[in-house]
């Protein structure tokens, strides 16, 4: 089978990390718009007081104990380069009552929050909750498919625009954030691969598309189903029978017969008419399933890979430099899967 065997394998196209791009929008574009907005000074003073609390908790066990005693919950210090980490840390502080918050600032020896500052942070958390939720989706491992990116971004834009009608302070910030999403993710929105990846996810199909764009993507999906089916047939058929089929041109799969295209169109039509959102339903549509695998093999986020190497422990250190690529991969995967094998014993 030699070289022909490897012709059926290909690398998926390069994609920017979706979670890092959205994190960049939140930590830079959104933050810049907030700082330049009408409540820029209020945002600065309020977040500085939050940072003072986090610093106390991080550097003093007594402060951490006092915080847990007053708040009745554990607090984590946010990671500086992750916007959602800071968002959830602020959210925890704002979940406290005014009396708890005043007691906490007094015990820690940091300035009290003014009523305007707490009202501002509460509204900030409410308005940008969809951004944090979208980041959580893109960070996830269970649905780490390229096809989830476009629906996540479209839903995020819609939810932010809904918030714009009811916010006192953030309408311009929301407008800047939506424009940043359109700009930074333009390549994804225009990508045929990303659109086909989404179309082959039963959770979304073509429901996310405007009506006037659905027919075009449906035609692309039929073409892809036909191509993957033909590719499978060519791989499974020996050379002699291929030449015979080209000579006679009768029956399904022959070059002179349009039955294959009709079958692909029928399968796609049945798939698009379905309402089952479970991935397992793709077993009923083998051609669509192959297209799903082709376009959703690409990871939209680097987070699962980062978590994989986090489990590498002392392997991903200078000590591991002497390992060959094959040995490194084997040891890393064995360590990562050790919890699974232990649970099965």
mmCIF file of C-alpha atoms in Angstrom, residues 23-178:
data_model
loop_
_atom_site.group_PDB
_atom_site.id
_atom_site.type_symbol
_atom_site.label_atom_id
_atom_site.label_comp_id
_atom_site.label_asym_id
_atom_site.label_seq_id
_atom_site.Cartn_x
_atom_site.Cartn_y
_atom_site.Cartn_z
ATOM 1 C CA UNK A 23 -9.483 36.507 26.055
ATOM 2 C CA UNK A 24 -7.490 39.166 24.158
ATOM 3 C CA UNK A 25 -10.718 40.932 23.207
ATOM 4 C CA UNK A 26 -11.873 40.925 26.838
ATOM 5 C CA UNK A 27 -8.547 41.888 28.406
ATOM 6 C CA UNK A 28 -7.553 44.520 25.815
ATOM 7 C CA UNK A 29 -10.368 45.774 23.578
ATOM 8 C CA UNK A 30 -13.060 45.623 26.255
ATOM 9 C CA UNK A 31 -10.720 46.937 28.960
ATOM 10 C CA UNK A 32 -9.548 49.836 26.749
ATOM 11 C CA UNK A 33 -13.143 50.792 25.978
ATOM 12 C CA UNK A 34 -14.014 50.710 29.690
ATOM 13 C CA UNK A 35 -11.035 52.867 30.687
ATOM 14 C CA UNK A 36 -11.899 55.472 28.034
ATOM 15 C CA UNK A 37 -15.617 55.417 28.789
ATOM 16 C CA UNK A 38 -17.715 57.642 31.012
ATOM 17 C CA UNK A 39 -17.076 55.398 34.027
ATOM 18 C CA UNK A 40 -13.341 54.941 33.472
ATOM 19 C CA UNK A 41 -12.313 56.540 36.771
ATOM 20 C CA UNK A 42 -14.968 54.605 38.663
ATOM 21 C CA UNK A 43 -13.739 51.345 37.125
ATOM 22 C CA UNK A 44 -10.153 52.158 38.060
ATOM 23 C CA UNK A 45 -10.921 52.997 41.692
ATOM 24 C CA UNK A 46 -13.222 49.989 42.165
ATOM 25 C CA UNK A 47 -10.823 47.431 40.657
ATOM 26 C CA UNK A 48 -7.898 48.883 42.617
ATOM 27 C CA UNK A 49 -9.780 48.120 45.845
ATOM 28 C CA UNK A 50 -10.477 44.585 44.597
ATOM 29 C CA UNK A 51 -6.775 44.176 43.808
ATOM 30 C CA UNK A 52 -5.862 45.382 47.307
ATOM 31 C CA UNK A 53 -8.055 42.644 48.824
ATOM 32 C CA UNK A 54 -6.544 39.968 46.567
ATOM 33 C CA UNK A 55 -3.031 41.115 47.437
ATOM 34 C CA UNK A 56 -3.779 40.838 51.154
ATOM 35 C CA UNK A 57 -5.242 37.355 50.722
ATOM 36 C CA UNK A 58 -2.285 36.213 48.630
ATOM 37 C CA UNK A 59 0.396 37.491 50.997
ATOM 38 C CA UNK A 60 -1.195 36.817 54.391
ATOM 39 C CA UNK A 61 -2.703 33.586 55.709
ATOM 40 C CA UNK A 62 -4.447 35.613 58.435
ATOM 41 C CA UNK A 63 -6.122 37.747 55.778
ATOM 42 C CA UNK A 64 -7.163 34.625 53.868
ATOM 43 C CA UNK A 65 -8.639 33.096 57.038
ATOM 44 C CA UNK A 66 -10.472 36.327 57.866
ATOM 45 C CA UNK A 67 -11.933 36.487 54.381
ATOM 46 C CA UNK A 68 -13.153 32.879 54.546
ATOM 47 C CA UNK A 69 -14.624 33.484 58.001
ATOM 48 C CA UNK A 70 -16.577 36.550 56.894
ATOM 49 C CA UNK A 71 -17.564 35.418 53.399
ATOM 50 C CA UNK A 72 -18.187 31.749 54.330
ATOM 51 C CA UNK A 73 -16.458 30.707 51.122
ATOM 52 C CA UNK A 74 -12.974 30.243 49.711
ATOM 53 C CA UNK A 75 -11.536 32.971 47.526
ATOM 54 C CA UNK A 76 -8.977 32.494 44.805
ATOM 55 C CA UNK A 77 -6.586 35.174 43.612
ATOM 56 C CA UNK A 78 -7.230 35.828 39.905
ATOM 57 C CA UNK A 79 -4.657 34.997 37.257
ATOM 58 C CA UNK A 80 -3.397 38.224 35.697
ATOM 59 C CA UNK A 81 -3.482 37.031 32.073
ATOM 60 C CA UNK A 82 -6.972 35.495 32.206
ATOM 61 C CA UNK A 83 -9.857 37.949 32.051
ATOM 62 C CA UNK A 84 -12.445 35.393 33.176
ATOM 63 C CA UNK A 85 -10.399 34.650 36.292
ATOM 64 C CA UNK A 86 -10.615 38.310 37.328
ATOM 65 C CA UNK A 87 -14.294 38.441 36.375
ATOM 66 C CA UNK A 88 -15.197 35.531 38.674
ATOM 67 C CA UNK A 89 -13.072 36.950 41.500
ATOM 68 C CA UNK A 90 -14.955 40.269 41.276
ATOM 69 C CA UNK A 91 -18.222 38.353 41.073
ATOM 70 C CA UNK A 92 -17.426 36.578 44.354
ATOM 71 C CA UNK A 93 -16.717 39.873 46.091
ATOM 72 C CA UNK A 94 -19.936 41.416 44.780
ATOM 73 C CA UNK A 95 -21.927 38.405 46.024
ATOM 74 C CA UNK A 96 -21.237 39.574 49.595
ATOM 75 C CA UNK A 97 -23.707 41.789 51.420
ATOM 76 C CA UNK A 98 -22.785 45.418 52.089
ATOM 77 C CA UNK A 99 -22.171 44.629 55.764
ATOM 78 C CA UNK A 100 -19.905 41.676 54.900
ATOM 79 C CA UNK A 101 -17.972 43.772 52.394
ATOM 80 C CA UNK A 102 -17.524 46.623 54.882
ATOM 81 C CA UNK A 103 -16.407 44.211 57.609
ATOM 82 C CA UNK A 104 -13.949 42.575 55.214
ATOM 83 C CA UNK A 105 -12.327 45.847 54.128
ATOM 84 C CA UNK A 106 -12.088 46.967 57.752
ATOM 85 C CA UNK A 107 -10.421 43.728 58.911
ATOM 86 C CA UNK A 108 -7.987 43.736 55.977
ATOM 87 C CA UNK A 109 -7.215 47.418 56.336
ATOM 88 C CA UNK A 110 -8.124 48.407 52.775
ATOM 89 C CA UNK A 111 -10.358 51.290 51.625
ATOM 90 C CA UNK A 112 -14.098 50.682 51.687
ATOM 91 C CA UNK A 113 -16.108 50.423 48.493
ATOM 92 C CA UNK A 114 -18.414 53.365 47.888
ATOM 93 C CA UNK A 115 -22.049 52.682 46.915
ATOM 94 C CA UNK A 116 -21.264 53.908 43.380
ATOM 95 C CA UNK A 117 -18.359 51.457 43.105
ATOM 96 C CA UNK A 118 -20.361 48.435 44.245
ATOM 97 C CA UNK A 119 -23.238 49.404 41.924
ATOM 98 C CA UNK A 120 -20.757 49.784 39.067
ATOM 99 C CA UNK A 121 -19.085 46.398 39.648
ATOM 100 C CA UNK A 122 -22.471 44.680 39.993
ATOM 101 C CA UNK A 123 -23.606 46.093 36.638
ATOM 102 C CA UNK A 124 -20.222 45.250 35.068
ATOM 103 C CA UNK A 125 -20.590 41.629 36.174
ATOM 104 C CA UNK A 126 -24.130 41.394 34.858
ATOM 105 C CA UNK A 127 -23.383 42.954 31.463
ATOM 106 C CA UNK A 128 -20.282 40.911 30.694
ATOM 107 C CA UNK A 129 -21.441 37.572 32.089
ATOM 108 C CA UNK A 130 -21.938 36.252 28.502
ATOM 109 C CA UNK A 131 -18.239 36.904 27.770
ATOM 110 C CA UNK A 132 -17.180 34.806 30.767
ATOM 111 C CA UNK A 133 -19.595 32.036 29.780
ATOM 112 C CA UNK A 134 -18.309 32.025 26.181
ATOM 113 C CA UNK A 135 -14.725 31.748 27.430
ATOM 114 C CA UNK A 136 -15.715 28.801 29.627
ATOM 115 C CA UNK A 137 -17.250 27.076 26.589
ATOM 116 C CA UNK A 138 -14.105 27.555 24.512
ATOM 117 C CA UNK A 139 -11.923 26.378 27.427
ATOM 118 C CA UNK A 140 -13.896 23.152 27.737
ATOM 119 C CA UNK A 141 -12.674 19.723 26.693
ATOM 120 C CA UNK A 142 -15.961 17.841 26.238
ATOM 121 C CA UNK A 143 -17.031 19.906 23.213
ATOM 122 C CA UNK A 144 -13.641 21.022 21.983
ATOM 123 C CA UNK A 145 -14.751 21.130 18.333
ATOM 124 C CA UNK A 146 -14.121 23.801 15.719
ATOM 125 C CA UNK A 147 -17.852 23.755 15.013
ATOM 126 C CA UNK A 148 -18.693 25.323 18.362
ATOM 127 C CA UNK A 149 -16.750 28.551 17.709
ATOM 128 C CA UNK A 150 -19.069 30.390 15.290
ATOM 129 C CA UNK A 151 -22.312 29.678 17.238
ATOM 130 C CA UNK A 152 -20.584 30.714 20.472
ATOM 131 C CA UNK A 153 -19.470 34.028 18.961
ATOM 132 C CA UNK A 154 -22.816 34.751 17.285
ATOM 133 C CA UNK A 155 -24.695 34.036 20.518
ATOM 134 C CA UNK A 156 -22.236 36.170 22.489
ATOM 135 C CA UNK A 157 -22.771 39.115 20.127
ATOM 136 C CA UNK A 158 -26.550 38.762 20.362
ATOM 137 C CA UNK A 159 -26.550 38.586 24.158
ATOM 138 C CA UNK A 160 -24.248 41.610 24.437
ATOM 139 C CA UNK A 161 -26.480 43.612 22.084
ATOM 140 C CA UNK A 162 -29.482 42.673 24.246
ATOM 141 C CA UNK A 163 -27.608 43.950 27.311
ATOM 142 C CA UNK A 164 -26.841 47.256 25.551
ATOM 143 C CA UNK A 165 -30.492 48.284 25.674
ATOM 144 C CA UNK A 166 -30.631 48.022 29.476
ATOM 145 C CA UNK A 167 -27.252 49.287 30.666
ATOM 146 C CA UNK A 168 -26.542 52.779 31.934
ATOM 147 C CA UNK A 169 -22.783 52.756 31.526
ATOM 148 C CA UNK A 170 -21.674 50.148 29.007
ATOM 149 C CA UNK A 171 -23.526 50.679 25.710
ATOM 150 C CA UNK A 172 -20.424 52.098 23.977
ATOM 151 C CA UNK A 173 -18.211 49.434 25.555
ATOM 152 C CA UNK A 174 -20.521 46.736 24.204
ATOM 153 C CA UNK A 175 -20.409 48.325 20.740
ATOM 154 C CA UNK A 176 -16.581 48.309 20.807
ATOM 155 C CA UNK A 177 -16.521 44.698 22.017
ATOM 156 C CA UNK A 178 -18.869 43.490 19.268
#
